[in-house]
Amino acid sequence: MRRYNPFYFIGQAFEGLFRNGVMSFASIAVLTSLLVVIGGFTLLVTNIDVNLDEFGLINQIVVFCDPNASDEQIATIGEAIGKLDNIESVQHVTKEEGLEQMKAEYDIYDDVDEANNPLPDSFVITYLENEKVPNLDYQLNQIEGIAKVNNRLDLATKIEGFKRGVMLVFVWFLVILGVVSIFIIINTIKLSVFSRRNEISIMQYVGATGWFISLPYIIEGAVIGIVSSVAAYFIEWYIYSYIEEMVITDLQMISILQFTDIRGYVFWGFVGLGIITGVLGSIISLARYLRQ
Amino acid sequence: MIDFVNVKKAYPNGTMALKGIDLHIDEGEFVFVCGPSGAGKSTLMKLLLREERISSGKLTVGEYDLSELSNVRVPYYRRELGVVFQDFRLFPKKTVFENVAFAMEVVGTPKSLIARRVPAILNTVNLNGKQDSFPNEISGGEQQRVALARALANNPKVIIADEPTGNIDPKMSLEIMSLLIKINKLGKTVIVVTHEKDLVDYYKQRVVMLDNGLIVEDRVGGMFNAQV
């Protein structure tokens, strides 16, 4: 039975990493940058989504009833809304529930009780299509007993547009940095292969398979990926913590995810992406050996 | 064992290196392949090592049909061969033992078998006591014997030596050739590419003479051909 020593492959991989130290460092630096940028954009987009959800800007309109409307009138308003086109769901928020929500979010409502509650009953409407919102807005304004229609479509559209812009920049960064990273890793591995060309030629003459020859270089690529991902994780952590603190202190209107809640995703995401990029670069540069 | 049937080899630049070779080598034979520069000796070696594919004809080595052999099968085919080069091609940072063991490691031989077999092979090539030396600590002839030991490491059926005495002095050359004869007597098929007339004449083995891509003489117990 053929038995291969795994330490041989790992040892050869590290030997290659140190033999071409400068190129290995360059690969790690570029891949780390790529991962930090990817992580940064992903966290930005995720936080935008969280805020959009929180503000209820996604496919939602809030209508406030006349404060003097009776319970029967309010029920009639709810039925009328439910019959309109482009409606997914309607949720009735009583003025008592509204007060509870406000108390939970803002300290200034602490002294307000039900006797002096200024809030009217409201309906949170989730609609289906953005394009039909102006029409829906008009129809809601025609219903008797509705005092105000809070249609935040403009703001939602602007934030959605910003998100799309961020995604576009993100995709381009991803493509450019991805190509540069793979290109540099390919050259690092090629240098490593070149410096061991005599060894490889002897291995070929004594019957080593393409995989046996290539495995140390694939491990070398994976190690570059792992080192880069760990470095990127700590950089991302540092940057994100700084932004998190700034948002909590100065921009209280904006919600931000806690890094401690998402660090597992960030770390394993980086490790996965790092290994895939490193190994892919190695495989491309070793194609001629692997075909054997 | 080895069969060339009307083998032709043309390179992409149009050079016709072999123009129709018919050659049969039996198992356990010893063959010198000789000829002037450009005769086609190197191409013949490259075809045997499956570094190059034949352009037409048929070439078989044992059970392997090299005309059809896929790239994936090449490493397994090469395990049937032992190769010795003019420039030894040893690893300078590995000891004599490690150089020989390396050939066995790359094909996944268990360590215990390597530990038993390497000293025995070094004994066959008269390198007892040198196993811990590095290549730069031993003579050219000894380095070539290490290369020979490495060629024997995986117990191949065929030994191919490409100008094995090209880089060593005449006395050492005789030693290397004697070792190749000894290895041949152990049952291996040995093919030696050389242009050293004195050695060929001295050993009186089968001589295949190439010139201009064709076999011009093939004689058992032959001499370095005066016709060429």
JSON list of N, CA and C in Angstrom, two decimals, chain A residues 197-206, chain B residues 42 45-46 49 51 78 83-96 98-100 102-103 135 140 142-148 150-151 162-164 167:
[
{"chain": "A", "resi": 197, "resn": "ARG", "atom": "N", "xyz": [12.75, 23.64, -9.90]},
{"chain": "A", "resi": 197, "resn": "ARG", "atom": "CA", "xyz": [12.50, 22.95, -11.17]},
{"chain": "A", "resi": 197, "resn": "ARG", "atom": "C", "xyz": [13.32, 21.67, -11.32]},
{"chain": "A", "resi": 198, "resn": "ASN", "atom": "N", "xyz": [14.58, 21.68, -10.79]},
{"chain": "A", "resi": 198, "resn": "ASN", "atom": "CA", "xyz": [15.41, 20.47, -10.90]},
{"chain": "A", "resi": 198, "resn": "ASN", "atom": "C", "xyz": [14.79, 19.33, -10.10]},
{"chain": "A", "resi": 199, "resn": "GLU", "atom": "N", "xyz": [14.38, 19.71, -8.89]},
{"chain": "A", "resi": 199, "resn": "GLU", "atom": "CA", "xyz": [13.74, 18.73, -8.00]},
{"chain": "A", "resi": 199, "resn": "GLU", "atom": "C", "xyz": [12.49, 18.14, -8.68]},
{"chain": "A", "resi": 200, "resn": "ILE", "atom": "N", "xyz": [11.71, 19.04, -9.28]},
{"chain": "A", "resi": 200, "resn": "ILE", "atom": "CA", "xyz": [10.47, 18.59, -9.92]},
{"chain": "A", "resi": 200, "resn": "ILE", "atom": "C", "xyz": [10.78, 17.68, -11.10]},
{"chain": "A", "resi": 201, "resn": "SER", "atom": "N", "xyz": [11.83, 18.05, -11.87]},
{"chain": "A", "resi": 201, "resn": "SER", "atom": "CA", "xyz": [12.16, 17.20, -13.03]},
{"chain": "A", "resi": 201, "resn": "SER", "atom": "C", "xyz": [12.60, 15.81, -12.57]},
{"chain": "A", "resi": 202, "resn": "ILE", "atom": "N", "xyz": [13.35, 15.74, -11.48]},
{"chain": "A", "resi": 202, "resn": "ILE", "atom": "CA", "xyz": [13.75, 14.42, -10.96]},
{"chain": "A", "resi": 202, "resn": "ILE", "atom": "C", "xyz": [12.52, 13.65, -10.47]},
{"chain": "A", "resi": 203, "resn": "MET", "atom": "N", "xyz": [11.63, 14.38, -9.80]},
{"chain": "A", "resi": 203, "resn": "MET", "atom": "CA", "xyz": [10.41, 13.72, -9.31]},
{"chain": "A", "resi": 203, "resn": "MET", "atom": "C", "xyz": [9.63, 13.12, -10.48]},
{"chain": "A", "resi": 204, "resn": "GLN", "atom": "N", "xyz": [9.59, 13.87, -11.58]},
{"chain": "A", "resi": 204, "resn": "GLN", "atom": "CA", "xyz": [8.86, 13.37, -12.75]},
{"chain": "A", "resi": 204, "resn": "GLN", "atom": "C", "xyz": [9.53, 12.11, -13.31]},
{"chain": "A", "resi": 205, "resn": "TYR", "atom": "N", "xyz": [10.89, 12.11, -13.34]},
{"chain": "A", "resi": 205, "resn": "TYR", "atom": "CA", "xyz": [11.58, 10.95, -13.89]},
{"chain": "A", "resi": 205, "resn": "TYR", "atom": "C", "xyz": [11.42, 9.70, -13.03]},
{"chain": "A", "resi": 206, "resn": "VAL", "atom": "N", "xyz": [11.27, 9.89, -11.71]},
{"chain": "A", "resi": 206, "resn": "VAL", "atom": "CA", "xyz": [11.13, 8.70, -10.87]},
{"chain": "A", "resi": 206, "resn": "VAL", "atom": "C", "xyz": [9.66, 8.30, -10.68]},
{"chain": "B", "resi": 42, "resn": "SER", "atom": "N", "xyz": [19.10, 11.62, -28.67]},
{"chain": "B", "resi": 42, "resn": "SER", "atom": "CA", "xyz": [18.35, 12.29, -27.60]},
{"chain": "B", "resi": 42, "resn": "SER", "atom": "C", "xyz": [16.85, 12.14, -27.82]},
{"chain": "B", "resi": 45, "resn": "MET", "atom": "N", "xyz": [15.75, 8.80, -26.70]},
{"chain": "B", "resi": 45, "resn": "MET", "atom": "CA", "xyz": [15.64, 8.75, -25.23]},
{"chain": "B", "resi": 45, "resn": "MET", "atom": "C", "xyz": [14.36, 9.43, -24.76]},
{"chain": "B", "resi": 46, "resn": "LYS", "atom": "N", "xyz": [14.10, 10.61, -25.37]},
{"chain": "B", "resi": 46, "resn": "LYS", "atom": "CA", "xyz": [12.91, 11.36, -24.95]},
{"chain": "B", "resi": 46, "resn": "LYS", "atom": "C", "xyz": [11.63, 10.56, -25.23]},
{"chain": "B", "resi": 49, "resn": "LEU", "atom": "N", "xyz": [11.40, 7.89, -22.57]},
{"chain": "B", "resi": 49, "resn": "LEU", "atom": "CA", "xyz": [11.00, 8.46, -21.27]},
{"chain": "B", "resi": 49, "resn": "LEU", "atom": "C", "xyz": [9.60, 9.06, -21.31]},
{"chain": "B", "resi": 51, "resn": "GLU", "atom": "N", "xyz": [8.88, 11.80, -22.69]},
{"chain": "B", "resi": 51, "resn": "GLU", "atom": "CA", "xyz": [8.92, 13.27, -22.60]},
{"chain": "B", "resi": 51, "resn": "GLU", "atom": "C", "xyz": [8.30, 13.83, -23.87]},
{"chain": "B", "resi": 78, "resn": "ARG", "atom": "N", "xyz": [6.74, 5.55, -15.80]},
{"chain": "B", "resi": 78, "resn": "ARG", "atom": "CA", "xyz": [8.13, 5.90, -15.47]},
{"chain": "B", "resi": 78, "resn": "ARG", "atom": "C", "xyz": [8.66, 5.13, -14.26]},
{"chain": "B", "resi": 83, "resn": "VAL", "atom": "N", "xyz": [16.48, 6.18, -14.53]},
{"chain": "B", "resi": 83, "resn": "VAL", "atom": "CA", "xyz": [17.17, 7.07, -15.47]},
{"chain": "B", "resi": 83, "resn": "VAL", "atom": "C", "xyz": [18.44, 7.64, -14.84]},
{"chain": "B", "resi": 84, "resn": "VAL", "atom": "N", "xyz": [19.49, 7.65, -15.63]},
{"chain": "B", "resi": 84, "resn": "VAL", "atom": "CA", "xyz": [20.77, 8.22, -15.18]},
{"chain": "B", "resi": 84, "resn": "VAL", "atom": "C", "xyz": [21.18, 9.28, -16.20]},
{"chain": "B", "resi": 85, "resn": "PHE", "atom": "N", "xyz": [21.55, 10.46, -15.70]},
{"chain": "B", "resi": 85, "resn": "PHE", "atom": "CA", "xyz": [21.92, 11.55, -16.60]},
{"chain": "B", "resi": 85, "resn": "PHE", "atom": "C", "xyz": [23.42, 11.86, -16.50]},
{"chain": "B", "resi": 86, "resn": "GLN", "atom": "N", "xyz": [23.89, 12.54, -17.54]},
{"chain": "B", "resi": 86, "resn": "GLN", "atom": "CA", "xyz": [25.29, 12.93, -17.59]},
{"chain": "B", "resi": 86, "resn": "GLN", "atom": "C", "xyz": [25.64, 13.84, -16.40]},
{"chain": "B", "resi": 87, "resn": "ASP", "atom": "N", "xyz": [24.71, 14.74, -16.05]},
{"chain": "B", "resi": 87, "resn": "ASP", "atom": "CA", "xyz": [25.01, 15.72, -14.97]},
{"chain": "B", "resi": 87, "resn": "ASP", "atom": "C", "xyz": [24.47, 15.27, -13.61]},
{"chain": "B", "resi": 88, "resn": "PHE", "atom": "N", "xyz": [24.28, 14.00, -13.42]},
{"chain": "B", "resi": 88, "resn": "PHE", "atom": "CA", "xyz": [23.91, 13.34, -12.15]},
{"chain": "B", "resi": 88, "resn": "PHE", "atom": "C", "xyz": [22.53, 13.75, -11.62]},
{"chain": "B", "resi": 89, "resn": "ARG", "atom": "N", "xyz": [22.28, 15.06, -11.59]},
{"chain": "B", "resi": 89, "resn": "ARG", "atom": "CA", "xyz": [21.01, 15.61, -11.07]},
{"chain": "B", "resi": 89, "resn": "ARG", "atom": "C", "xyz": [20.69, 15.12, -9.65]},
{"chain": "B", "resi": 90, "resn": "LEU", "atom": "N", "xyz": [21.63, 15.34, -8.76]},
{"chain": "B", "resi": 90, "resn": "LEU", "atom": "CA", "xyz": [21.39, 15.00, -7.35]},
{"chain": "B", "resi": 90, "resn": "LEU", "atom": "C", "xyz": [20.96, 16.26, -6.61]},
{"chain": "B", "resi": 91, "resn": "PHE", "atom": "N", "xyz": [20.35, 16.05, -5.45]},
{"chain": "B", "resi": 91, "resn": "PHE", "atom": "CA", "xyz": [19.99, 17.20, -4.61]},
{"chain": "B", "resi": 91, "resn": "PHE", "atom": "C", "xyz": [21.18, 17.55, -3.73]},
{"chain": "B", "resi": 92, "resn": "PRO", "atom": "N", "xyz": [21.75, 18.74, -3.89]},
{"chain": "B", "resi": 92, "resn": "PRO", "atom": "CA", "xyz": [22.96, 19.07, -3.13]},
{"chain": "B", "resi": 92, "resn": "PRO", "atom": "C", "xyz": [22.73, 19.13, -1.62]},
{"chain": "B", "resi": 93, "resn": "LYS", "atom": "N", "xyz": [21.49, 19.42, -1.20]},
{"chain": "B", "resi": 93, "resn": "LYS", "atom": "CA", "xyz": [21.24, 19.55, 0.25]},
{"chain": "B", "resi": 93, "resn": "LYS", "atom": "C", "xyz": [20.74, 18.26, 0.88]},
{"chain": "B", "resi": 94, "resn": "LYS", "atom": "N", "xyz": [20.71, 17.18, 0.10]},
{"chain": "B", "resi": 94, "resn": "LYS", "atom": "CA", "xyz": [20.31, 15.89, 0.66]},
{"chain": "B", "resi": 94, "resn": "LYS", "atom": "C", "xyz": [21.54, 14.98, 0.70]},
{"chain": "B", "resi": 95, "resn": "THR", "atom": "N", "xyz": [21.60, 14.11, 1.70]},
{"chain": "B", "resi": 95, "resn": "THR", "atom": "CA", "xyz": [22.70, 13.17, 1.79]},
{"chain": "B", "resi": 95, "resn": "THR", "atom": "C", "xyz": [22.53, 12.09, 0.70]},
{"chain": "B", "resi": 96, "resn": "VAL", "atom": "N", "xyz": [23.56, 11.28, 0.58]},
{"chain": "B", "resi": 96, "resn": "VAL", "atom": "CA", "xyz": [23.50, 10.17, -0.39]},
{"chain": "B", "resi": 96, "resn": "VAL", "atom": "C", "xyz": [22.27, 9.31, -0.10]},
{"chain": "B", "resi": 98, "resn": "GLU", "atom": "N", "xyz": [19.53, 10.14, 1.49]},
{"chain": "B", "resi": 98, "resn": "GLU", "atom": "CA", "xyz": [18.28, 10.88, 1.22]},
{"chain": "B", "resi": 98, "resn": "GLU", "atom": "C", "xyz": [18.02, 11.01, -0.28]},
{"chain": "B", "resi": 99, "resn": "ASN", "atom": "N", "xyz": [19.09, 11.17, -1.06]},
{"chain": "B", "resi": 99, "resn": "ASN", "atom": "CA", "xyz": [18.92, 11.26, -2.51]},
{"chain": "B", "resi": 99, "resn": "ASN", "atom": "C", "xyz": [18.30, 9.98, -3.07]},
{"chain": "B", "resi": 100, "resn": "VAL", "atom": "N", "xyz": [18.77, 8.85, -2.57]},
{"chain": "B", "resi": 100, "resn": "VAL", "atom": "CA", "xyz": [18.24, 7.57, -3.06]},
{"chain": "B", "resi": 100, "resn": "VAL", "atom": "C", "xyz": [16.82, 7.35, -2.51]},
{"chain": "B", "resi": 102, "resn": "PHE", "atom": "N", "xyz": [14.69, 9.50, -1.69]},
{"chain": "B", "resi": 102, "resn": "PHE", "atom": "CA", "xyz": [13.72, 10.44, -2.28]},
{"chain": "B", "resi": 102, "resn": "PHE", "atom": "C", "xyz": [12.92, 9.77, -3.40]},
{"chain": "B", "resi": 103, "resn": "ALA", "atom": "N", "xyz": [13.63, 9.00, -4.25]},
{"chain": "B", "resi": 103, "resn": "ALA", "atom": "CA", "xyz": [12.95, 8.33, -5.37]},
{"chain": "B", "resi": 103, "resn": "ALA", "atom": "C", "xyz": [11.88, 7.37, -4.87]},
{"chain": "B", "resi": 135, "resn": "PRO", "atom": "N", "xyz": [26.54, 15.33, -1.69]},
{"chain": "B", "resi": 135, "resn": "PRO", "atom": "CA", "xyz": [27.14, 15.19, -3.03]},
{"chain": "B", "resi": 135, "resn": "PRO", "atom": "C", "xyz": [28.46, 15.95, -3.21]},
{"chain": "B", "resi": 140, "resn": "GLY", "atom": "N", "xyz": [33.08, 12.75, -8.61]},
{"chain": "B", "resi": 140, "resn": "GLY", "atom": "CA", "xyz": [32.12, 12.70, -9.71]},
{"chain": "B", "resi": 140, "resn": "GLY", "atom": "C", "xyz": [31.65, 11.28, -9.97]},
{"chain": "B", "resi": 142, "resn": "GLU", "atom": "N", "xyz": [31.54, 8.86, -7.86]},
{"chain": "B", "resi": 142, "resn": "GLU", "atom": "CA", "xyz": [30.66, 8.44, -6.76]},
{"chain": "B", "resi": 142, "resn": "GLU", "atom": "C", "xyz": [29.28, 9.08, -6.90]},
{"chain": "B", "resi": 143, "resn": "GLN", "atom": "N", "xyz": [29.28, 10.34, -7.34]},
{"chain": "B", "resi": 143, "resn": "GLN", "atom": "CA", "xyz": [27.99, 11.01, -7.55]},
{"chain": "B", "resi": 143, "resn": "GLN", "atom": "C", "xyz": [27.17, 10.26, -8.60]},
{"chain": "B", "resi": 144, "resn": "GLN", "atom": "N", "xyz": [27.87, 9.81, -9.66]},
{"chain": "B", "resi": 144, "resn": "GLN", "atom": "CA", "xyz": [27.14, 9.08, -10.70]},
{"chain": "B", "resi": 144, "resn": "GLN", "atom": "C", "xyz": [26.65, 7.74, -10.16]},
{"chain": "B", "resi": 145, "resn": "ARG", "atom": "N", "xyz": [27.40, 7.17, -9.21]},
{"chain": "B", "resi": 145, "resn": "ARG", "atom": "CA", "xyz": [26.94, 5.91, -8.62]},
{"chain": "B", "resi": 145, "resn": "ARG", "atom": "C", "xyz": [25.71, 6.14, -7.74]},
{"chain": "B", "resi": 146, "resn": "VAL", "atom": "N", "xyz": [25.66, 7.33, -7.11]},
{"chain": "B", "resi": 146, "resn": "VAL", "atom": "CA", "xyz": [24.45, 7.67, -6.32]},
{"chain": "B", "resi": 146, "resn": "VAL", "atom": "C", "xyz": [23.25, 7.78, -7.28]},
{"chain": "B", "resi": 147, "resn": "ALA", "atom": "N", "xyz": [23.51, 8.43, -8.43]},
{"chain": "B", "resi": 147, "resn": "ALA", "atom": "CA", "xyz": [22.44, 8.57, -9.43]},
{"chain": "B", "resi": 147, "resn": "ALA", "atom": "C", "xyz": [21.97, 7.19, -9.90]},
{"chain": "B", "resi": 148, "resn": "LEU", "atom": "N", "xyz": [22.93, 6.29, -10.04]},
{"chain": "B", "resi": 148, "resn": "LEU", "atom": "CA", "xyz": [22.62, 4.92, -10.46]},
{"chain": "B", "resi": 148, "resn": "LEU", "atom": "C", "xyz": [21.80, 4.21, -9.37]},
{"chain": "B", "resi": 150, "resn": "ARG", "atom": "N", "xyz": [19.90, 5.66, -7.23]},
{"chain": "B", "resi": 150, "resn": "ARG", "atom": "CA", "xyz": [18.56, 6.25, -7.26]},
{"chain": "B", "resi": 150, "resn": "ARG", "atom": "C", "xyz": [17.72, 5.64, -8.39]},
{"chain": "B", "resi": 151, "resn": "ALA", "atom": "N", "xyz": [18.40, 5.41, -9.54]},
{"chain": "B", "resi": 151, "resn": "ALA", "atom": "CA", "xyz": [17.69, 4.80, -10.68]},
{"chain": "B", "resi": 151, "resn": "ALA", "atom": "C", "xyz": [17.20, 3.40, -10.32]},
{"chain": "B", "resi": 162, "resn": "ASP", "atom": "N", "xyz": [21.84, 8.20, -20.01]},
{"chain": "B", "resi": 162, "resn": "ASP", "atom": "CA", "xyz": [22.12, 9.15, -21.09]},
{"chain": "B", "resi": 162, "resn": "ASP", "atom": "C", "xyz": [23.50, 9.76, -20.86]},
{"chain": "B", "resi": 163, "resn": "GLU", "atom": "N", "xyz": [24.47, 9.34, -21.65]},
{"chain": "B", "resi": 163, "resn": "GLU", "atom": "CA", "xyz": [25.86, 9.78, -21.52]},
{"chain": "B", "resi": 163, "resn": "GLU", "atom": "C", "xyz": [26.32, 9.69, -20.06]},
{"chain": "B", "resi": 164, "resn": "PRO", "atom": "N", "xyz": [26.24, 8.53, -19.44]},
{"chain": "B", "resi": 164, "resn": "PRO", "atom": "CA", "xyz": [26.52, 8.44, -17.99]},
{"chain": "B", "resi": 164, "resn": "PRO", "atom": "C", "xyz": [27.97, 8.71, -17.63]},
{"chain": "B", "resi": 167, "resn": "ASN", "atom": "N", "xyz": [30.68, 13.16, -17.71]},
{"chain": "B", "resi": 167, "resn": "ASN", "atom": "CA", "xyz": [31.23, 14.16, -16.78]},
{"chain": "B", "resi": 167, "resn": "ASN", "atom": "C", "xyz": [32.28, 13.58, -15.83]}
]
